Structures are given as C-alpha cells and as structure tokens.
XYZ file of C-alpha atoms in Angstrom:
738
model
C -28.199 24.469 6.731
C -24.744 25.996 7.143
C -26.169 29.467 7.672
C -28.750 28.222 10.167
C -26.239 26.226 12.183
C -23.767 29.041 12.565
C -26.533 31.513 13.270
C -27.618 29.340 16.223
C -24.046 28.948 17.432
C -23.238 32.596 16.923
C -26.290 33.849 18.802
C -25.436 31.587 21.725
C -21.885 32.914 21.863
C -23.100 36.543 21.836
C -25.022 36.137 25.086
C -24.078 38.660 27.777
C -24.623 38.137 31.493
C -27.909 39.432 32.813
C -27.851 42.063 35.498
C -28.714 40.327 38.756
C -30.649 42.518 41.153
C -28.577 42.193 44.314
C -30.431 42.542 47.628
C -29.376 45.511 49.700
C -29.346 43.281 52.812
C -26.642 40.836 53.734
C -27.492 37.145 53.090
C -28.275 36.430 56.742
C -30.912 39.181 56.645
C -32.953 37.715 53.767
C -32.155 34.043 54.446
C -35.395 31.992 54.584
C -37.499 35.089 53.883
C -39.806 32.861 51.790
C -40.008 30.083 54.386
C -42.587 29.638 57.135
C -39.898 28.680 59.631
C -39.826 28.850 63.435
C -39.334 32.609 63.396
C -42.490 33.090 61.287
C -44.384 30.539 63.376
C -43.547 32.457 66.540
C -44.854 35.652 64.958
C -48.018 34.346 63.302
C -49.164 31.551 65.659
C -50.638 31.757 69.156
C -48.099 30.832 71.833
C -49.776 27.539 72.702
C -50.049 26.509 69.066
C -46.413 27.425 68.488
C -45.324 25.276 71.443
C -47.333 22.312 70.170
C -45.820 22.692 66.693
C -42.306 22.691 68.162
C -43.186 19.497 70.038
C -44.386 17.940 66.784
C -41.260 18.998 64.888
C -38.672 18.161 67.540
C -40.176 15.242 69.413
C -42.462 13.559 66.914
C -45.659 14.382 68.799
C -48.898 13.726 66.908
C -50.428 16.780 65.212
C -53.929 17.583 66.470
C -56.433 18.731 63.820
C -57.417 21.764 65.918
C -53.774 22.779 66.016
C -53.631 22.300 62.232
C -56.522 24.754 61.809
C -54.696 27.401 63.835
C -51.455 26.789 61.929
C -53.273 27.075 58.595
C -54.780 30.400 59.624
C -51.410 31.881 60.588
C -49.742 30.385 57.562
C -52.309 31.919 55.194
C -51.968 35.333 56.845
C -48.205 35.258 56.273
C -48.610 33.957 52.720
C -51.160 36.629 51.759
C -48.740 39.306 52.952
C -46.222 37.844 50.495
C -48.709 38.102 47.578
C -49.558 34.391 47.547
C -52.847 33.337 45.927
C -52.477 29.541 45.656
C -51.229 26.585 47.664
C -49.961 23.140 46.661
C -48.895 19.893 48.252
C -45.312 19.438 47.050
C -44.263 15.786 46.967
C -41.669 13.444 45.489
C -43.222 10.581 43.474
C -41.175 7.738 42.008
C -40.468 9.775 38.863
C -37.207 11.135 40.389
C -38.721 14.625 40.253
C -41.286 16.592 42.259
C -45.014 17.043 41.733
C -47.555 19.697 42.616
C -51.221 20.538 42.001
C -52.110 24.191 42.648
C -55.377 25.287 44.270
C -56.386 28.851 45.028
C -57.425 30.041 48.465
C -60.848 31.174 47.169
C -64.134 29.567 48.215
C -67.791 30.553 47.727
C -69.100 32.794 50.504
C -72.700 31.594 50.068
C -73.832 35.065 49.015
C -72.818 34.995 45.377
C -69.276 36.134 46.106
C -65.972 34.574 47.131
C -63.756 34.572 50.191
C -60.208 33.431 50.837
C -60.014 30.386 53.058
C -57.387 27.863 54.101
C -58.232 25.281 56.753
C -56.229 22.698 58.642
C -57.920 20.014 56.551
C -56.554 21.547 53.348
C -53.131 21.981 54.929
C -52.879 18.429 56.212
C -54.279 16.407 53.306
C -54.892 16.525 49.552
C -55.942 13.937 46.967
C -53.759 13.719 43.833
C -54.525 11.126 41.143
C -52.453 8.106 42.222
C -53.039 6.201 38.966
C -51.073 8.789 36.995
C -47.842 8.276 38.962
C -45.596 5.189 38.947
C -46.885 2.654 41.464
C -45.353 -0.628 40.329
C -48.729 -2.314 40.171
C -49.921 -1.235 43.629
C -52.649 0.835 41.966
C -54.430 -0.167 38.778
C -55.247 2.488 36.188
C -58.881 2.608 37.288
C -57.908 2.866 40.972
C -57.136 6.541 41.101
C -57.292 7.578 44.720
C -54.107 8.551 46.572
C -53.270 10.997 49.344
C -50.616 13.575 50.066
C -50.130 14.374 53.766
C -48.244 17.302 55.300
C -44.760 16.717 56.687
C -44.514 19.385 59.430
C -40.795 18.675 59.965
C -39.976 20.302 56.623
C -40.941 23.992 56.457
C -43.505 25.369 54.036
C -42.083 27.763 51.411
C -43.197 30.132 48.662
C -42.445 29.865 44.937
C -43.828 32.795 42.922
C -47.491 33.123 43.999
C -47.804 29.629 45.475
C -47.477 28.295 49.018
C -45.646 24.945 48.739
C -46.341 22.373 51.464
C -43.873 19.423 51.648
C -45.841 16.187 51.914
C -45.645 12.420 51.756
C -47.587 10.616 49.019
C -49.352 7.336 49.769
C -51.869 5.100 48.035
C -55.489 4.624 49.052
C -54.448 1.327 50.641
C -51.615 2.935 52.622
C -48.468 2.004 50.697
C -45.842 4.698 50.132
C -45.712 5.952 46.540
C -42.897 8.425 47.128
C -39.416 8.829 48.614
C -40.246 10.945 51.658
C -42.442 8.441 53.538
C -39.840 5.633 53.686
C -37.090 8.183 54.339
C -38.917 9.484 57.421
C -39.348 5.899 58.615
C -35.649 5.141 58.066
C -34.648 8.280 59.972
C -36.904 7.257 62.835
C -35.326 3.795 62.868
C -31.767 5.098 63.007
C -32.758 7.597 65.704
C -34.170 4.843 67.920
C -31.304 2.401 67.383
C -28.529 5.002 67.690
C -30.035 6.620 70.782
C -30.136 3.289 72.593
C -26.467 2.632 71.785
C -25.512 6.205 72.769
C -27.055 5.657 76.190
C -24.352 3.094 76.947
C -22.014 6.082 77.082
C -24.283 8.990 78.032
C -27.732 8.311 79.504
C -28.683 11.958 78.872
C -28.806 11.469 75.083
C -32.453 11.619 74.012
C -32.248 11.854 70.242
C -29.897 11.078 67.356
C -30.211 12.994 64.105
C -29.046 11.912 60.667
C -27.311 14.754 58.809
C -26.675 15.214 55.110
C -24.541 17.604 53.113
C -24.877 17.098 49.371
C -22.558 18.455 46.671
C -24.544 19.159 43.516
C -22.527 18.940 40.292
C -24.027 20.117 36.999
C -23.214 21.295 33.485
C -24.331 24.514 31.812
C -24.886 24.684 28.055
C -25.930 27.655 25.937
C -29.659 27.406 25.339
C -29.325 27.979 21.582
C -26.898 25.075 21.239
C -29.061 22.909 23.488
C -32.067 23.533 21.238
C -30.034 22.402 18.234
C -29.254 19.027 19.865
C -32.371 16.789 19.870
C -30.488 14.150 21.854
C -29.759 16.578 24.712
C -33.326 17.859 24.570
C -34.963 14.422 24.741
C -32.518 12.273 26.709
C -30.386 14.686 28.740
C -27.148 13.487 27.133
C -25.353 13.570 23.796
C -25.828 10.254 22.016
C -23.104 11.201 19.534
C -20.240 13.639 19.335
C -16.506 13.280 18.844
C -14.105 14.521 21.511
C -13.086 18.141 21.326
C -9.370 18.543 20.644
C -9.224 20.329 23.995
C -11.446 19.225 26.845
C -10.265 18.682 30.438
C -6.773 17.334 29.753
C -5.062 20.605 30.731
C -6.676 20.588 34.196
C -7.313 24.310 33.761
C -11.046 24.401 34.454
C -11.111 22.895 37.947
C -11.283 25.691 40.541
C -10.519 28.153 37.753
C -11.886 31.658 37.395
C -15.675 31.436 37.006
C -16.858 32.804 33.612
C -18.712 36.097 33.881
C -22.038 34.763 32.599
C -21.825 31.746 34.879
C -20.979 33.922 37.884
C -24.112 35.989 37.202
C -26.175 32.803 37.061
C -24.614 31.557 40.307
C -25.345 34.821 42.114
C -28.962 34.779 40.984
C -29.338 31.113 41.946
C -27.793 31.620 45.373
C -29.980 34.627 46.188
C -33.155 32.732 45.337
C -31.931 29.598 47.123
C -31.046 31.529 50.275
C -34.500 33.153 50.272
C -35.907 29.606 50.289
C -33.753 28.653 53.267
C -31.221 26.569 51.314
C -27.900 27.334 53.061
C -25.646 27.657 49.991
C -22.001 27.668 51.007
C -19.662 26.671 48.164
C -19.524 27.295 44.404
C -16.729 26.511 41.981
C -15.695 25.241 38.573
C -15.594 21.447 38.413
C -13.127 19.279 36.470
C -14.803 19.173 33.050
C -15.406 22.239 30.855
C -18.813 23.833 31.563
C -19.112 21.761 34.751
C -19.757 23.419 38.114
C -20.688 22.609 41.688
C -22.866 24.051 44.436
C -22.762 22.761 48.010
C -24.682 23.854 51.123
C -24.025 23.631 54.851
C -25.032 20.317 56.460
C -28.693 19.923 57.448
C -30.967 17.309 58.948
C -31.349 14.627 56.268
C -35.070 14.990 55.496
C -34.743 18.763 55.109
C -31.530 18.395 53.097
C -33.281 16.050 50.653
C -36.161 18.492 50.209
C -33.728 21.341 49.677
C -31.795 19.406 47.051
C -34.949 18.570 45.103
C -36.013 22.212 45.321
C -32.587 23.437 44.247
C -32.492 21.214 41.147
C -35.838 22.634 40.056
C -34.717 26.175 40.841
C -31.435 25.652 39.005
C -33.236 24.794 35.767
C -35.468 27.872 36.000
C -32.661 30.307 36.751
C -30.425 28.814 34.051
C -32.980 29.576 31.341
C -33.247 33.144 32.564
C -29.512 33.496 31.872
C -29.579 31.856 28.442
C -28.365 28.469 29.701
C -29.747 24.999 30.156
C -28.669 23.169 33.309
C -27.775 19.533 32.631
C -28.142 17.207 35.618
C -27.603 13.963 33.691
C -24.696 12.021 35.175
C -22.897 11.727 31.826
C -24.093 14.294 29.285
C -20.779 14.201 27.382
C -18.551 11.244 26.575
C -14.837 11.371 27.292
C -14.961 13.855 30.172
C -15.982 13.683 33.826
C -19.584 13.013 34.624
C -21.528 14.641 37.438
C -22.142 13.186 40.865
C -23.831 14.334 44.026
C -21.590 13.311 46.900
C -23.725 12.637 49.977
C -21.793 13.563 53.113
C -23.540 11.659 55.894
C -23.145 11.807 59.656
C -24.994 11.239 62.904
C -25.245 13.705 65.759
C -26.906 14.048 69.148
C -27.789 17.073 71.244
C -24.268 16.624 72.693
C -22.267 16.591 69.450
C -21.258 14.668 66.306
C -21.005 10.917 66.833
C -18.408 10.382 64.125
C -16.012 13.028 65.381
C -12.652 12.023 66.876
C -10.572 12.326 68.913
C -12.823 12.659 71.929
C -11.934 14.194 75.268
C -12.335 10.912 77.147
C -11.765 7.196 76.465
C -15.554 6.738 76.622
C -16.038 9.242 73.797
C -13.394 7.508 71.709
C -15.025 4.139 72.371
C -18.374 5.568 71.287
C -16.729 6.939 68.148
C -15.238 3.527 67.343
C -18.582 1.782 67.899
C -20.444 4.061 65.492
C -17.699 3.841 62.865
C -17.628 0.051 63.004
C -21.400 -0.401 63.060
C -21.711 1.910 60.066
C -19.197 -0.318 58.302
C -21.180 -3.375 59.388
C -24.314 -1.977 57.768
C -22.445 -1.068 54.588
C -20.746 -4.477 54.465
C -23.883 -6.521 55.014
C -25.899 -4.508 52.481
C -23.201 -3.390 50.016
C -25.216 -4.693 47.076
C -28.337 -2.889 48.270
C -26.438 0.376 48.712
C -25.196 0.052 45.144
C -28.768 -0.596 43.992
C -29.889 2.553 45.833
C -27.670 4.771 43.673
C -27.882 2.827 40.402
C -29.835 4.072 37.388
C -29.655 3.987 33.617
C -27.976 7.405 33.721
C -25.589 6.875 36.647
C -24.391 3.607 35.089
C -22.576 5.698 32.444
C -20.642 7.531 35.160
C -19.592 4.873 37.668
C -16.006 3.811 37.158
C -15.324 6.519 34.569
C -12.768 9.265 35.118
C -13.254 10.608 38.667
C -16.350 8.607 39.653
C -16.010 5.620 41.988
C -16.400 2.086 40.597
C -19.557 -0.015 40.770
C -18.255 -1.837 43.849
C -19.118 -0.508 47.297
C -16.118 -0.290 49.618
C -15.012 2.091 52.361
C -11.813 4.101 52.658
C -10.837 4.880 56.259
C -7.326 6.302 55.979
C -4.182 5.208 57.778
C -4.944 6.510 61.273
C -8.450 5.091 61.579
C -7.364 1.792 60.045
C -4.557 1.534 62.594
C -6.991 2.368 65.407
C -9.393 -0.435 64.431
C -6.501 -2.861 64.042
C -5.246 -1.801 67.479
C -8.678 -2.321 69.084
C -8.866 -5.744 67.517
C -5.508 -6.877 68.909
C -4.522 -4.766 71.953
C -5.234 -5.196 75.640
C -8.721 -3.992 76.587
C -7.374 -1.520 79.150
C -5.160 0.304 76.683
C -6.792 0.500 73.297
C -7.844 4.112 72.787
C -5.563 6.835 71.668
C -6.364 9.106 68.740
C -4.304 12.042 67.624
C -5.978 15.236 66.540
C -4.904 17.258 63.554
C -1.140 17.470 63.365
C 0.720 20.626 62.459
C 2.767 20.873 59.272
C 5.355 23.631 59.168
C 6.326 24.834 55.709
C 9.761 26.262 55.029
C 8.237 29.596 54.018
C 8.211 32.224 56.808
C 5.080 33.990 55.593
C 2.930 30.837 55.490
C 1.237 29.940 58.786
C 1.300 26.431 60.226
C -1.075 24.077 58.417
C -3.228 21.540 60.248
C -3.341 18.180 58.550
C -6.485 16.048 58.802
C -6.168 12.644 60.388
C -7.282 10.996 57.160
C -6.396 11.545 53.510
C -9.025 11.368 50.735
C -9.486 8.608 48.175
C -11.239 9.744 45.018
C -11.980 6.171 43.920
C -13.744 5.154 47.140
C -17.561 5.074 46.964
C -17.929 5.399 50.754
C -15.009 7.236 52.323
C -14.497 8.476 55.872
C -13.413 12.106 55.633
C -12.820 13.275 59.192
C -16.210 13.533 60.909
C -18.504 12.012 58.307
C -18.738 9.401 55.564
C -18.870 10.630 51.989
C -21.121 8.462 49.822
C -19.566 9.455 46.499
C -21.433 7.089 44.179
C -24.744 9.020 44.215
C -25.659 10.431 40.796
C -26.221 14.114 40.073
C -29.886 13.893 39.030
C -30.853 11.349 41.699
C -33.117 11.941 44.651
C -30.753 11.691 47.637
C -33.546 9.989 49.567
C -32.935 6.707 47.753
C -29.375 6.410 49.070
C -30.324 7.815 52.490
C -33.164 5.306 52.957
C -30.810 2.389 52.321
C -27.879 3.783 54.324
C -29.810 4.874 57.413
C -31.746 1.606 57.432
C -28.566 -0.470 57.157
C -26.914 1.469 59.984
C -30.054 1.255 62.130
C -30.151 -2.516 61.715
C -26.446 -2.837 62.543
C -26.785 -0.694 65.686
C -29.882 -2.579 66.860
C -28.099 -5.888 66.368
C -25.024 -4.546 68.180
C -27.113 -3.544 71.206
C -28.922 -6.869 71.260
C -25.632 -8.784 71.344
C -24.025 -6.455 73.883
C -27.019 -6.759 76.225
C -26.885 -10.532 75.924
C -23.152 -10.529 76.682
C -23.653 -8.241 79.697
C -26.277 -10.571 81.124
C -23.904 -13.534 80.848
C -20.776 -11.851 82.262
C -22.154 -9.421 84.879
C -21.267 -11.588 87.880
C -17.778 -12.283 86.513
C -16.636 -8.662 87.037
C -18.418 -8.005 90.328
C -16.029 -6.252 92.733
C -13.127 -6.061 90.243
C -13.507 -2.393 89.314
C -14.305 -3.383 85.738
C -17.773 -3.199 84.241
C -19.455 -5.979 82.359
C -20.831 -3.329 80.001
C -17.381 -2.066 79.009
C -16.010 -5.540 78.353
C -19.136 -6.605 76.469
C -18.911 -3.567 74.199
C -15.227 -4.263 73.499
C -15.875 -7.940 72.800
C -18.729 -7.299 70.354
C -16.834 -4.408 68.772
C -13.866 -6.693 68.088
C -16.123 -9.306 66.533
C -17.600 -6.713 64.219
C -14.213 -5.245 63.265
C -13.215 -8.701 62.024
C -16.562 -9.334 60.329
C -16.659 -6.111 58.295
C -12.998 -6.108 57.253
C -13.848 -7.060 53.629
C -15.563 -3.686 53.105
C -12.415 -1.737 54.062
C -10.248 -0.864 51.067
C -7.804 2.042 50.853
C -6.309 1.303 47.430
C -7.084 2.182 43.818
C -10.696 1.304 43.075
C -10.089 1.581 39.323
C -7.632 -1.301 39.131
C -8.505 -4.686 37.628
C -6.864 -6.261 40.651
C -9.479 -4.666 42.910
C -12.319 -6.278 40.955
C -10.701 -9.679 41.490
C -9.994 -8.936 45.140
C -13.529 -7.655 45.766
C -14.907 -10.853 44.270
C -12.760 -12.916 46.642
C -14.023 -10.792 49.559
C -17.623 -11.557 48.653
C -18.549 -8.006 47.649
C -21.114 -7.333 44.927
C -19.266 -6.669 41.641
C -22.291 -6.808 39.321
C -22.387 -4.039 36.681
C -25.738 -4.671 34.980
C -28.176 -2.033 36.197
C -31.356 -4.172 36.022
C -29.626 -7.046 37.812
C -28.296 -4.736 40.532
C -31.877 -3.654 41.282
C -32.570 -7.249 42.348
C -30.720 -6.573 45.605
C -33.815 -4.774 46.903
C -35.615 -8.115 46.861
C -32.897 -10.156 48.558
C -34.115 -11.930 51.674
C -31.751 -9.831 53.833
C -33.017 -6.561 52.331
C -36.698 -7.403 52.788
C -36.090 -8.564 56.339
C -34.223 -5.364 57.206
C -36.786 -2.964 55.753
C -39.752 -4.820 57.229
C -38.228 -5.272 60.700
C -37.479 -1.543 60.884
C -40.905 -0.562 59.546
C -39.359 1.306 56.600
C -40.959 -0.581 53.681
C -42.962 -3.760 53.225
C -42.187 -6.506 50.761
C -45.124 -5.311 48.648
C -43.716 -1.784 48.537
C -40.244 -3.065 47.641
C -41.595 -5.239 44.833
C -43.601 -2.300 43.488
C -40.578 0.006 43.562
C -38.503 -2.503 41.676
C -41.184 -2.767 39.013
C -40.929 1.023 38.660
C -37.121 0.886 38.527
C -37.089 -1.775 35.804
C -39.778 0.006 33.794
C -37.975 3.350 34.094
C -34.699 1.778 32.992
C -36.362 0.232 29.939
C -38.075 3.460 28.942
C -34.895 5.520 29.202
C -32.933 3.143 26.967
C -35.925 2.871 24.642
C -36.098 6.652 24.240
C -32.353 6.869 23.604
C -32.592 4.133 20.969
C -35.464 5.843 19.174
C -33.753 9.244 19.253
C -30.473 7.818 17.971
C -32.253 5.923 15.197
C -34.069 9.085 14.107
C -30.917 11.237 14.158
C -28.958 8.597 12.290
C -31.444 8.104 9.473
C -32.888 11.632 9.173
C -29.939 13.859 10.049
C -26.566 12.166 9.831
C -26.947 9.882 6.803
C -28.563 12.579 4.575
C -25.757 15.035 5.421
C -23.062 12.412 4.874
C -24.679 11.444 1.564
C -24.803 15.097 0.508
C -21.095 15.532 1.211
C -20.362 12.266 -0.560
C -22.267 13.566 -3.608
C -20.211 16.768 -3.605
C -17.030 14.715 -3.591
C -18.347 12.565 -6.447
C -19.027 15.713 -8.496
C -15.471 16.826 -7.743
C -14.089 13.518 -9.004
C -16.192 13.786 -12.178
C -14.915 17.304 -12.806
C -11.346 16.145 -12.263
C -11.840 13.394 -14.823
C -13.191 15.903 -17.312
C -10.411 18.429 -16.724
C -7.314 16.184 -16.583
C -5.906 13.085 -18.105
C -7.094 9.822 -16.614
C -3.800 9.229 -14.755
C -3.608 12.742 -13.344
C -7.297 12.783 -12.457
C -6.866 9.542 -10.531
C -3.877 10.995 -8.693
C -5.622 14.241 -7.802
C -8.864 12.489 -6.822
C -7.331 9.693 -4.776
C -8.048 11.342 -1.420
C -11.643 12.156 -2.336
C -12.235 8.645 -3.611
C -10.921 7.230 -0.341
C -13.300 9.496 1.629
C -16.211 8.537 -0.639
C -15.525 4.867 0.046
C -15.198 5.456 3.803
C -18.488 7.370 3.917
C -20.224 4.616 1.961
C -18.949 1.961 4.346
C -19.935 3.921 7.444
C -23.390 4.759 6.069
C -23.908 1.094 5.276
C -22.815 0.111 8.796
C -25.104 2.696 10.410
C -28.110 1.585 8.353
C -27.474 -2.047 9.223
C -26.966 -1.308 12.917
C -30.046 0.910 13.182
C -32.091 -1.903 11.638
C -30.608 -4.332 14.183
C -31.364 -1.827 16.944
C -35.008 -1.624 15.896
C -35.318 -5.414 15.766
C -33.701 -5.770 19.197
C -36.177 -3.249 20.583
C -39.126 -5.057 19.035
C -37.996 -8.369 20.487
C -37.481 -6.877 23.944
C -40.849 -5.101 23.860
C -42.638 -8.449 23.494
C -41.375 -9.558 26.912
C -44.132 -9.175 29.510
C -41.991 -9.235 32.654
C -40.610 -5.740 33.404
C -37.600 -7.415 35.032
C -36.729 -9.563 32.024
C -37.513 -6.750 29.594
C -35.077 -4.427 31.381
C -32.375 -7.104 31.256
C -33.028 -7.579 27.536
C -32.709 -3.839 26.938
C -29.436 -3.813 28.860
C -27.987 -6.858 27.103
C -29.272 -6.496 23.521
C -30.308 -2.868 22.939
C -27.973 -0.617 24.889
C -24.677 -2.004 23.448
C -25.835 -1.129 19.928
C -26.033 2.560 20.861
C -22.269 2.726 21.346
C -21.633 0.844 18.098
C -23.744 3.306 16.104
C -22.175 6.236 17.902
C -18.682 5.089 16.953
C -19.545 5.212 13.235
C -21.261 8.601 13.521
C -18.365 10.115 15.458
C -15.986 9.007 12.721
C -18.253 10.617 10.116
C -18.176 13.851 12.144
C -14.413 13.985 11.567
C -14.874 13.305 7.848
C -17.876 15.342 6.682
C -17.482 19.034 5.807
C -17.850 21.001 9.053
C -20.242 23.501 7.467
C -22.658 20.675 6.635
C -22.658 18.902 9.993
C -26.192 19.343 11.403
C -25.430 19.352 15.139
C -23.306 21.609 17.371
C -20.060 19.829 18.164
C -18.361 19.272 21.510
C -15.922 22.122 20.879
C -18.949 24.447 20.718
C -21.044 22.867 23.462
C -18.303 22.692 26.084
C -16.877 26.206 26.160
C -19.033 29.069 27.411
C -18.134 32.377 25.836
C-alpha cells in the first residue's frame, strides 16, 4: 500500500506542462471562429434571410419555417467546411449540467445510397426522452415525449465534429423542463418593464437588455491524486482530510505567479474558449492553494449563461488533457476558501448603462436613482427567493465561510450612494441630485500617476453589492447554472419596475391639474414621490457592515429578512404566495412548474447527501478502520517486544506512548463504527419518508450532521496513523501543484 500510494503521488508530481499549440493569429482574428455568428450568417445566408434573422434576434420577431430552411442550408454548408458530420440540440435540463443527443447529417437518397441533409425542421425542433430527465412529477416514467426548440438568440457553435444548437427543453404538455425557457421569459419581462420606465426619461428608448459578467472560480488537482480519492471522484469534495500545516494563511497564493503547468492549461482553455466566442478577459490565482479564476467581458444574460455552461464543460475536458481534474464544487476542501461564481448584473439600453452614475443631466441621475431603488425593492421583497435561487447542497458548505457572503441577502451600496438616497428621501425636490464622479488621489511618489478612486468601496461579505455600474450577486455557487439566480433577479426587478410605473401613472393622473401652469411637471413630482416611498420601504435590505457578525444575524431578523440556513427549508420560498404571484403575473413560470422544480430541488438535495453518506461509510469501514487497525497491531507487537526485551517497569516506561496511541485508536475506531451505524439507520429512516420535501429535511437534520462527526474522528486518526500506511492523498499533497 505504501509503495502504491507514493507511486501515485510521485507520478502526479512529475507531470510537466504540455506544449500548447499557439495560434499564429492574434485572439481577435480567431475569436468566434467556431461560431455561426452574424458575420457567418452574412456570408452564408441570402440577404433577405439574413435580415429576417437579425429581426428575430434583435426584435423578437417570430421565425418563419421557410426562413429556418434557408438558415439550415447555410449553416450546414459552413459546418461541412469545418469538418462537421453531426448536429445536436444542446440544452440545460434540471440536472445543473447540459445535455445533447448527436445525429448525423446523413439520410437515405432513395437509390440505395446516402446524402447529407439538414432541414429547418431538424434545426428548429428535436425530441429527447423527457422521462429520463428530472421533471418533478410533470412527466411520468411512461410519458416520454419532450421537445427541444432552437433559441436563435444564442449562436450555434462547433465542438469537435458536432454542430451544437442551443435550445429550450419543454414537456409534451408545454411546461419548461430546463433553465433557458424561464430565463428567456424573465429577460422579456424585465425588458418590457424597464423600457416603459425608461420612457419617462427618454421616449426614444426601445429596448432594455439584461447583462451578466460571471467570475468562474475553480480548483485544479493532479489527476493521479484525484483518482486516489474516491470521495472527490464520487461527490466532488473531500469528505475527510486534516488541514495542511500550510494552506492559505500566508496570503501568498492570491494573485501570485501562476504555476507553469497551470499557465499552460489556462492558455489552452482560453484559446478554445475564444474560438467558441467566449470573451475571456481575466485569469489569476485565487485565495486558496490550487484555486484559480477566469472571467469574461460582460455579455447579454442569456448568451452569458450559455457561455458559462459551455466553459465549465470545456474546462473539465482541457484540464484532463493537462493531467488535472477541474473541481467546480463550492467547497471541495475544508478549512480554506470555497469557490463562487460572482454574477455581475446590470441593465442597459441602446443609449447606455442604466446603473451608471453620475449622469450628464439631472434627468439621467434621476433615472439612475430610480433603477437603483427599484432593484433594491425587488431584492428586498424577494430576498428569501433570491437566496433559494442560489442555494444547493454544495453551496450551503460555502456560504458564510471564509470569503463567501452569509446566508442572508442584503445589499451594500457604499457611502456615496447611501448618502444620495438619504438626500433624495429628505431634501427639497428641486435640489436633490448631485453625484460626484471618480475623485483623484495623489500619492506622495512623483513617479506614480494620479489614481482615480471609485465612488463606492467593496464589501466582501455582502451578497448583493453595488460596485460602480452594476450589482455583484456574490452568493452564486461555482458549479451552479447562473440562470437560476438570473431568473429570480430579473423577475424580481421586472415586478418592482412594473409596480413603480403603475403607481407613478396613478399619481400623475391625480396631480396633473395641480401643476398646470407652474413650470413643474406632474410626472417629475410623481416619480420623486414614489421614489421616496420606495427608498423608505426597501431600507431594511441596505447593509454596509460586516455580514459575518452575530450582531448582523440578530439585526437582519429584526429587519424581517430571511435568516434561514436549512437548504431544504430555503427552497420553500419558491412556493410562497408572493413568489408564485410574481412568476405567474410576468409569464415566467406557472405554479405547476414551480412545484415541479421544487420537487427536483428536494430530490437532488437528498440524493447528494445520500451519496456522500454512502461514500463516507464505505471509506470509513473499508479503508480507514482497516489501516488504523493495522497500525494499532504494529504498535501492539512493539509493546510485546518491549516486554520481552526489558524489565516490566522499563518496558512500561518505554511503551507508554505506544500504549496511549493504541488506546486512542481503539476509542476512535469504536466511535467511527458506532457513528457509521447511526448514519446508516438515519438514512434508512429518512428513505421511508414518501414526501420529497420532508425527506430532504430529514436528510438535512438527521443525516448530514453525522458526516461532520465521523470526519472529525477520521481526521484525528490521520494525524495518528503512520503516514506511509494512510490510504488517501492528504491535503498537503492535494493542494500544492508541482
């Protein structure tokens, strides 16, 4: 066992970076070379078809089937030139991953041979087996039919020899079984509501777009070490493992020099991502050892979600090519930072970013204030739902630990914006808008140029922080589909904006005659009045302090914010009356769809904890206890030999330490055996519960806590048992790439 373990570790440490074939072109020259984007459309489609496709993509026009046939023909011509032989509808079921079924272009020619064919019908629609994906009871096992339908707003791309077509996935009876369908509906809702509010200030605004910039954090682990850890392999995280003597406490990994092997992986990943149109911008070492980050330029939200799902898949493939495994679990290692996926969210029109200040005119500043406050209104009213949108069995390990925000949704605005809202609330209506831009900071070093300081600081403990021209939703987990958070956020903001407009219009109608001939407009005063009401209403969501403090939990409770920490209970927020009413009124999801999704969430939670419990039980009984017993036996032989070689008194003196270790091992083995038995019984009891909701709660309350108890005993044994006997790579080996 000793030889095998160190052979695995040694081989992993010997890995050298692979040579990455660097393109001879600059990135902008090969960017999106594997994407059927507007440039390719213009080249391969007839002019009229191209114009109709642009209308579909930009204005939401309905796609005609005849146009689809022409698009399919041009698309296949381009794909064949790239060596493509198959196509697939690429969709995002409720598994948190992506799915695809590949079909070749070939069809019978009726003469005993074959031809290559790709029609608009095949482009627009496919029929996957809906019964084999999570549906939350919408589809019974014997009801198999479901449909994937092309989303023309997200460009088609090529992976290897396959043309990948982004699609929605719906059931035979029309309910959404994926993330993309409700996301598109939420984006439509926020576009409509935000455009109507924008037209108070600029009647020329025709469209509002939701933008997203995600920051993907991840860990890399040597593949040989990964293969020697069944817990990593089966659950995505280490279920045991004592802290390394050195981990992140020296703060020397964050933004440090990127290891050579990792840099080669990053280059390879970026090249392939850029070819797929993913606008990679930033790469760096993260806080924890072996932790890194990749971030792109902002994109429209639907496209950004697709690109993130594609990147996570690509990241895993490229990592294996370089002798790594990419870990996207939010907390693969205890005691060090977990991984998040900060979602930087904003709204923009064809005239600029709505959340950008200061503006050039008082009207622009008023518009800025309205959109800030109504965003806060949505977050305040649905803070529990927003937490449910980012909660999972895996992300629950991360929230509130180290750098991650706590499991309480609040918003950090910074001093300047806070003072502005306070000023609007209290000041005279004719003199309420003044916002300073970035201020200069001169350093007392001649060679250093003047620095421009942002008008807001950053708060690492805030789940939803304003960071200059966007809100950063920091609570999203690293392996999550961003669509979940974006559906909830855009829907909440859409509802708040629609309600704002309804109340402003009502106020205008009441007060219009009052301001006639005074030089003041009823519209301006109505907007200010409603804005002030909302500033007061949403104040409880604003918090600029330390989100980790116990005092904040008490204060948040007093403010009426959701402070629940139980993952299965948090999911209940989707079925609150306010949540159902919001989603249904906006046309995003029906009550039936929400109930089905919650069934999936509860079932997924249960299965993840169930798998972890089974893996930990197996490792405890079949790996750890036998090794600990073997070491204990060696110590017993040592004590026997001491007794035979020395006098009784001297033997007792010389063997005292070994005897103490033997007793400790016996006690810990006994505790582990007892706890594993209790774990099994708790699982059996929970499995008898028919309700997925109650079963998930039982797993959270009675099964999950036992995992930490067992881990504690195993981690203590790791410090005790002979290192050469320990069957699993330790943190000191897993966390430092060589």
